[in-house]
Every structure is written in structure tokens, then in C-alpha cells.
């Protein structure tokens, strides 16, 4: 697809406004007196090196530029310059049916990178961060049902206009109206009075957090808003290593959700620091940029081996979780009672539990099932009386299975995320 001069001009403005806002790992290693975790944190929370009014102005300009790009420059999904913000995997049948019920104006302004509504959500309160024109809000609306509630937050007025203008259409289509939309920054959820601490069952987000200047603020707010046992379930873009500064400053990569991608291990460390002690990968797929000009530029800069992935993670709000998977000799038995998963159900990419089969688990997995909405679907074996060490197979290598053979774990083909 040809990159338009309008898009390049706007994205150049983004970089002029934000290039001074990023600090390097070398600077932080040389000057920081905080813990090693805090040093790593600064690598992926793009805080400015300036303070006071100058820093605030830089952040405001970043938000303004991104809002303009997604609110005005991009008119529909086809306007994207790479395939980072699109979804090639085939949706599950209930998701596909829900999408068919959504207004075409909402569908054509979708810029996400996955399907980020988890199982067992009927009657739940769901918060969608960076909801855009509302596609995932209206999917979730159908899944939570009339007794549930879905809240969408986005900073782009043009996108929210579409979401709100089609609200009556969807209410008539579904037979109820259980959604609400708020204009605001997902880094500043405190500014939305109706969002109270411990009031949300599930938070979803679809390829948005990578665009935020302060990712730490987003995750901390999520932890605060979730009820105990609730979860953040979201799709985003990640990198196999820290994205070099010269690529961060590339206008196309920034606008297309790649240059803001977190190195996967930095993300996991940040999540743990914000209270989500054991991030679980649900599915992943490699991102092939499919724009020769962009790909050639990456290779010419000497970063041919830098890889991008779209991935869905689930982060539980459970204080009882440990930093690593510890073995207490416990097991669970799935009852086969989660709708549409009578034969077996997956908690994440390495915990598929067949109905009726004793399945050994670490202490964290035990609690993710025992202390959440999934408890009624399992029988639990064992206690906490004896510790047997680290759970077999718990490691720290790159978690994306698709990095091994390039094959998506999302249940569908294609190089798109």
C-alpha cells in the first residue's frame, strides 16, 4: 500500500513532538540509583527527560498527534500502512456471530490486533481501554448479556462519535442497552468519576497500550480498578528485543504500533511491578510487516533479526500469586461446564485441561482457578502443606511459541496479527 504524503507529514510531526521524550538504557544505567527493576522499568515507560511544563507539553503533543492520526488520517482499516493493527486469525463461532451483529461503520474503523474477550463473562462488568469506534465493546455487550455492563474509554473524539451514534442501533439489535462510552486518556482513568476502585470484573484492550506514553500508569490503574480475582485480558504488539532508538524514531513504525512495542521481558517485569505477579500468555502470532519499504529500512539499519509479535495476555488481580511457578503437589480436574468447551478448556497457551482428567498444576495456576470466576468449573486436589520446589518447566526464555517455527498459535493462518 502506498504511504500518503498526508500520513507521512502527520507521523513526522509525531516524532518531532516525541523524540525528546524517550530515554535510553545507557543513560538510565549510568544515572539511576534505584533498583535494577526500576532501571528496567524506565526502558519501557517512555517518560520525558524534561520536567514540569516542558514534560507535560511533550506528553500532550504526543496524545494530540496520535489522536489526529487515528481520528482523521485513518478513515478505515484499509488505510493502515502495515499489518500490525489487523487480525488474520479466524474468530471463534460466538465471536464471529457477534461481529455480524455490529454496524458496518464500526467494523470499518477497527484497528485492533486480536480478539480480546475471554470466556465465562456473562453478567460481568467489562472495561475496554482504547475502545475506538466500539467494535470490542459491542462484542462484549452481547457476551455479558443484559445483566452485564461494558464501559468504553478512548481519547479520540472522532472514533467515539461513531460508537455513540450507533449505540441505538445496537440496543435495538441486541434487545438491551448495557454500554457506555467516555472520552479520556487510559493513563488517567482517575479522571472518569464513574470508574471506582475494585468495580470491574474484566479489563480488555486491543493493540492500544503500546501507543501510551506511560504504560506503568495504565497497568497500575488496571490493578486498582479490578475486583480481587478479576483480570486484565488484552492483545498488543511485542518485540523479541528492545526496539532501537533509530527505529523508534521512524514515522511509519511509530504510527503503525510497532516502534512503541515492548520487549516481551520488559513487559513481564513491568506487569509484575504493577501487581500482576504471573502474566500468562494465551496466544501469539508473528507479525510480518508486508511493506517492502519499511522492511528494507529495518534491514538497512542492521536490525534484520528484530521480530514483532502480536500476543494476548491475561493478568489476574490476585495478591496470593507468587513470582514464579512453585510446586505444591496440587492438581485440578475440569468438569467440562464452561459453555462451548465441554471436552476441554485452556487457561493459557500451556494449560489445556481435558474434562475429567487429573491435571497437575503449580500453586499459581491452582489459585487462578480457585480464586476466580472459574472455581465452579473445577475440582481441586491437594493443599499447601508441602513445597516441592520450582514447578517443572517454569522458565524465562522467550514465551512466544510462534518464534520457533513462525506458526501462529491463534487458531488461524496468515502473517497478520
mmCIF file of N, CA and C in Angstrom, residues 189-255:
data_model
loop_
_atom_site.group_PDB
_atom_site.id
_atom_site.type_symbol
_atom_site.label_atom_id
_atom_site.label_comp_id
_atom_site.label_asym_id
_atom_site.label_seq_id
_atom_site.Cartn_x
_atom_site.Cartn_y
_atom_site.Cartn_z
ATOM 1 N N UNK A 189 -7.229 7.266 34.139
ATOM 2 C CA UNK A 189 -8.569 6.746 34.394
ATOM 3 C C UNK A 189 -9.179 7.354 35.656
ATOM 4 N N UNK A 190 -8.342 7.939 36.514
ATOM 5 C CA UNK A 190 -8.856 8.632 37.701
ATOM 6 C C UNK A 190 -9.767 9.798 37.324
ATOM 7 N N UNK A 191 -9.600 10.305 36.104
ATOM 8 C CA UNK A 191 -10.392 11.455 35.674
ATOM 9 C C UNK A 191 -11.824 11.087 35.303
ATOM 10 N N UNK A 192 -12.147 9.800 35.282
ATOM 11 C CA UNK A 192 -13.504 9.348 34.956
ATOM 12 C C UNK A 192 -14.199 8.966 36.258
ATOM 13 N N UNK A 193 -15.094 9.814 36.750
ATOM 14 C CA UNK A 193 -15.671 9.617 38.094
ATOM 15 C C UNK A 193 -16.384 8.288 38.290
ATOM 16 N N UNK A 194 -16.982 7.759 37.232
ATOM 17 C CA UNK A 194 -17.773 6.531 37.395
ATOM 18 C C UNK A 194 -16.908 5.289 37.569
ATOM 19 N N UNK A 195 -15.602 5.394 37.322
ATOM 20 C CA UNK A 195 -14.714 4.245 37.497
ATOM 21 C C UNK A 195 -14.168 4.233 38.927
ATOM 22 N N UNK A 196 -14.659 3.301 39.709
ATOM 23 C CA UNK A 196 -14.287 3.198 41.118
ATOM 24 C C UNK A 196 -13.325 2.032 41.338
ATOM 25 N N UNK A 197 -12.512 2.139 42.366
ATOM 26 C CA UNK A 197 -11.603 1.049 42.718
ATOM 27 C C UNK A 197 -12.382 -0.238 42.968
ATOM 28 N N UNK A 198 -11.875 -1.343 42.439
ATOM 29 C CA UNK A 198 -12.490 -2.643 42.677
ATOM 30 C C UNK A 198 -13.880 -2.787 42.100
ATOM 31 N N UNK A 199 -14.174 -2.098 40.995
ATOM 32 C CA UNK A 199 -15.528 -2.114 40.446
ATOM 33 C C UNK A 199 -15.665 -2.896 39.148
ATOM 34 N N UNK A 200 -14.560 -3.401 38.610
ATOM 35 C CA UNK A 200 -14.562 -4.017 37.284
ATOM 36 C C UNK A 200 -14.140 -5.483 37.393
ATOM 37 N N UNK A 201 -14.854 -6.350 36.687
ATOM 38 C CA UNK A 201 -14.509 -7.769 36.685
ATOM 39 C C UNK A 201 -13.385 -8.083 35.704
ATOM 40 N N UNK A 202 -13.465 -7.481 34.518
ATOM 41 C CA UNK A 202 -12.515 -7.784 33.445
ATOM 42 C C UNK A 202 -12.178 -6.491 32.709
ATOM 43 N N UNK A 203 -10.900 -6.287 32.419
ATOM 44 C CA UNK A 203 -10.461 -5.176 31.580
ATOM 45 C C UNK A 203 -9.875 -5.756 30.301
ATOM 46 N N UNK A 204 -10.310 -5.222 29.157
ATOM 47 C CA UNK A 204 -9.784 -5.650 27.875
ATOM 48 C C UNK A 204 -9.144 -4.465 27.166
ATOM 49 N N UNK A 205 -8.253 -4.747 26.241
ATOM 50 C CA UNK A 205 -7.639 -3.709 25.422
ATOM 51 C C UNK A 205 -7.078 -4.377 24.179
ATOM 52 N N UNK A 206 -7.133 -3.674 23.056
ATOM 53 C CA UNK A 206 -6.806 -4.291 21.781
ATOM 54 C C UNK A 206 -5.833 -3.416 21.001
ATOM 55 N N UNK A 207 -4.552 -3.697 21.144
ATOM 56 C CA UNK A 207 -3.490 -3.023 20.394
ATOM 57 C C UNK A 207 -3.479 -1.522 20.652
ATOM 58 N N UNK A 208 -3.542 -1.132 21.941
ATOM 59 C CA UNK A 208 -3.596 0.281 22.307
ATOM 60 C C UNK A 208 -2.497 0.662 23.295
ATOM 61 N N UNK A 209 -2.184 -0.206 24.243
ATOM 62 C CA UNK A 209 -1.248 0.157 25.312
ATOM 63 C C UNK A 209 0.113 0.520 24.746
ATOM 64 N N UNK A 210 0.507 -0.073 23.607
ATOM 65 C CA UNK A 210 1.810 0.260 23.032
ATOM 66 C C UNK A 210 1.891 1.714 22.586
ATOM 67 N N UNK A 211 0.757 2.391 22.400
ATOM 68 C CA UNK A 211 0.741 3.795 21.990
ATOM 69 C C UNK A 211 0.829 4.763 23.163
ATOM 70 N N UNK A 212 0.740 4.253 24.389
ATOM 71 C CA UNK A 212 0.661 5.130 25.555
ATOM 72 C C UNK A 212 2.038 5.593 26.010
ATOM 73 N N UNK A 213 2.193 6.870 26.339
ATOM 74 C CA UNK A 213 3.472 7.371 26.844
ATOM 75 C C UNK A 213 3.840 6.792 28.208
ATOM 76 N N UNK A 214 2.846 6.451 29.030
ATOM 77 C CA UNK A 214 3.122 5.964 30.387
ATOM 78 C C UNK A 214 2.401 4.640 30.607
ATOM 79 N N UNK A 215 3.055 3.565 30.211
ATOM 80 C CA UNK A 215 2.450 2.236 30.311
ATOM 81 C C UNK A 215 2.295 1.791 31.762
ATOM 82 N N UNK A 216 3.209 2.242 32.605
ATOM 83 C CA UNK A 216 3.123 1.887 34.018
ATOM 84 C C UNK A 216 1.830 2.425 34.631
ATOM 85 N N UNK A 217 1.465 3.658 34.292
ATOM 86 C CA UNK A 217 0.234 4.238 34.831
ATOM 87 C C UNK A 217 -0.982 3.440 34.398
ATOM 88 N N UNK A 218 -0.966 2.940 33.171
ATOM 89 C CA UNK A 218 -2.095 2.146 32.666
ATOM 90 C C UNK A 218 -2.245 0.865 33.489
ATOM 91 N N UNK A 219 -1.152 0.140 33.652
ATOM 92 C CA UNK A 219 -1.232 -1.142 34.367
ATOM 93 C C UNK A 219 -1.568 -0.962 35.843
ATOM 94 N N UNK A 220 -1.038 0.071 36.459
ATOM 95 C CA UNK A 220 -1.365 0.318 37.865
ATOM 96 C C UNK A 220 -2.843 0.653 38.029
ATOM 97 N N UNK A 221 -3.397 1.432 37.108
ATOM 98 C CA UNK A 221 -4.824 1.750 37.176
ATOM 99 C C UNK A 221 -5.674 0.500 36.984
ATOM 100 N N UNK A 222 -5.246 -0.371 36.073
ATOM 101 C CA UNK A 222 -5.973 -1.623 35.861
ATOM 102 C C UNK A 222 -6.008 -2.448 37.144
ATOM 103 N N UNK A 223 -4.875 -2.562 37.795
ATOM 104 C CA UNK A 223 -4.805 -3.346 39.030
ATOM 105 C C UNK A 223 -5.729 -2.753 40.095
ATOM 106 N N UNK A 224 -5.789 -1.437 40.146
ATOM 107 C CA UNK A 224 -6.611 -0.754 41.144
ATOM 108 C C UNK A 224 -8.107 -0.910 40.857
ATOM 109 N N UNK A 225 -8.496 -0.867 39.594
ATOM 110 C CA UNK A 225 -9.911 -0.908 39.227
ATOM 111 C C UNK A 225 -10.498 -2.316 39.282
ATOM 112 N N UNK A 226 -9.666 -3.329 39.124
ATOM 113 C CA UNK A 226 -10.161 -4.702 39.098
ATOM 114 C C UNK A 226 -10.594 -5.183 40.487
ATOM 115 N N UNK A 227 -11.654 -5.964 40.508
ATOM 116 C CA UNK A 227 -12.032 -6.666 41.717
ATOM 117 C C UNK A 227 -10.998 -7.760 42.002
ATOM 118 N N UNK A 228 -10.800 -8.160 43.258
ATOM 119 C CA UNK A 228 -9.935 -9.315 43.529
ATOM 120 C C UNK A 228 -10.422 -10.536 42.743
ATOM 121 N N UNK A 229 -9.522 -11.176 42.032
ATOM 122 C CA UNK A 229 -9.894 -12.299 41.182
ATOM 123 C C UNK A 229 -10.249 -11.886 39.768
ATOM 124 N N UNK A 230 -10.335 -10.583 39.521
ATOM 125 C CA UNK A 230 -10.590 -10.105 38.168
ATOM 126 C C UNK A 230 -9.328 -10.191 37.325
ATOM 127 N N UNK A 231 -9.463 -9.841 36.036
ATOM 128 C CA UNK A 231 -8.295 -9.956 35.177
ATOM 129 C C UNK A 231 -8.254 -8.889 34.089
ATOM 130 N N UNK A 232 -7.021 -8.565 33.703
ATOM 131 C CA UNK A 232 -6.746 -7.773 32.509
ATOM 132 C C UNK A 232 -6.435 -8.765 31.398
ATOM 133 N N UNK A 233 -7.248 -8.749 30.354
ATOM 134 C CA UNK A 233 -7.131 -9.700 29.249
ATOM 135 C C UNK A 233 -7.002 -8.873 27.976
ATOM 136 N N UNK A 234 -5.801 -8.855 27.374
ATOM 137 C CA UNK A 234 -5.606 -7.888 26.294
ATOM 138 C C UNK A 234 -4.619 -8.377 25.245
ATOM 139 N N UNK A 235 -4.779 -7.830 24.042
ATOM 140 C CA UNK A 235 -3.881 -8.112 22.926
ATOM 141 C C UNK A 235 -3.032 -6.880 22.650
ATOM 142 N N UNK A 236 -1.760 -7.107 22.302
ATOM 143 C CA UNK A 236 -0.888 -5.986 21.964
ATOM 144 C C UNK A 236 0.284 -6.499 21.140
ATOM 145 N N UNK A 237 1.179 -5.571 20.786
ATOM 146 C CA UNK A 237 2.344 -5.890 19.970
ATOM 147 C C UNK A 237 3.581 -5.910 20.858
ATOM 148 N N UNK A 238 4.440 -6.921 20.666
ATOM 149 C CA UNK A 238 5.660 -7.074 21.447
ATOM 150 C C UNK A 238 6.841 -7.325 20.514
ATOM 151 N N UNK A 239 8.030 -7.057 21.024
ATOM 152 C CA UNK A 239 9.253 -7.252 20.247
ATOM 153 C C UNK A 239 10.127 -8.325 20.881
ATOM 154 N N UNK A 240 10.961 -8.958 20.055
ATOM 155 C CA UNK A 240 11.853 -10.009 20.546
ATOM 156 C C UNK A 240 13.039 -9.434 21.311
ATOM 157 N N UNK A 241 13.271 -8.123 21.178
ATOM 158 C CA UNK A 241 14.330 -7.418 21.892
ATOM 159 C C UNK A 241 13.907 -5.956 22.000
ATOM 160 N N UNK A 242 14.642 -5.156 22.754
ATOM 161 C CA UNK A 242 14.287 -3.746 22.882
ATOM 162 C C UNK A 242 14.443 -3.035 21.544
ATOM 163 N N UNK A 243 13.412 -2.298 21.146
ATOM 164 C CA UNK A 243 13.424 -1.622 19.854
ATOM 165 C C UNK A 243 14.465 -0.508 19.880
ATOM 166 N N UNK A 244 15.431 -0.519 18.947
ATOM 167 C CA UNK A 244 16.476 0.506 18.932
ATOM 168 C C UNK A 244 15.914 1.907 18.721
ATOM 169 N N UNK A 245 16.662 2.888 19.196
ATOM 170 C CA UNK A 245 16.197 4.272 19.137
ATOM 171 C C UNK A 245 15.903 4.726 17.714
ATOM 172 N N UNK A 246 16.759 4.362 16.752
ATOM 173 C CA UNK A 246 16.540 4.839 15.391
ATOM 174 C C UNK A 246 15.252 4.291 14.783
ATOM 175 N N UNK A 247 14.820 3.121 15.232
ATOM 176 C CA UNK A 247 13.548 2.583 14.755
ATOM 177 C C UNK A 247 12.378 3.232 15.481
ATOM 178 N N UNK A 248 12.577 3.574 16.754
ATOM 179 C CA UNK A 248 11.528 4.294 17.466
ATOM 180 C C UNK A 248 11.216 5.621 16.790
ATOM 181 N N UNK A 249 12.221 6.181 16.134
ATOM 182 C CA UNK A 249 12.053 7.485 15.511
ATOM 183 C C UNK A 249 11.560 7.400 14.068
ATOM 184 N N UNK A 250 11.284 6.178 13.603
ATOM 185 C CA UNK A 250 10.760 6.023 12.243
ATOM 186 C C UNK A 250 9.258 6.308 12.231
ATOM 187 N N UNK A 251 8.845 7.215 11.366
ATOM 188 C CA UNK A 251 7.454 7.686 11.403
ATOM 189 C C UNK A 251 6.429 6.601 11.097
ATOM 190 N N UNK A 252 6.721 5.722 10.144
ATOM 191 C CA UNK A 252 5.753 4.682 9.801
ATOM 192 C C UNK A 252 5.637 3.657 10.918
ATOM 193 N N UNK A 253 6.780 3.227 11.460
ATOM 194 C CA UNK A 253 6.735 2.244 12.540
ATOM 195 C C UNK A 253 6.014 2.787 13.764
ATOM 196 N N UNK A 254 6.204 4.065 14.068
ATOM 197 C CA UNK A 254 5.506 4.646 15.224
ATOM 198 C C UNK A 254 3.999 4.651 15.000
ATOM 199 N N UNK A 255 3.576 5.156 13.862
ATOM 200 C CA UNK A 255 2.148 5.250 13.602
ATOM 201 C C UNK A 255 1.461 3.912 13.455
#
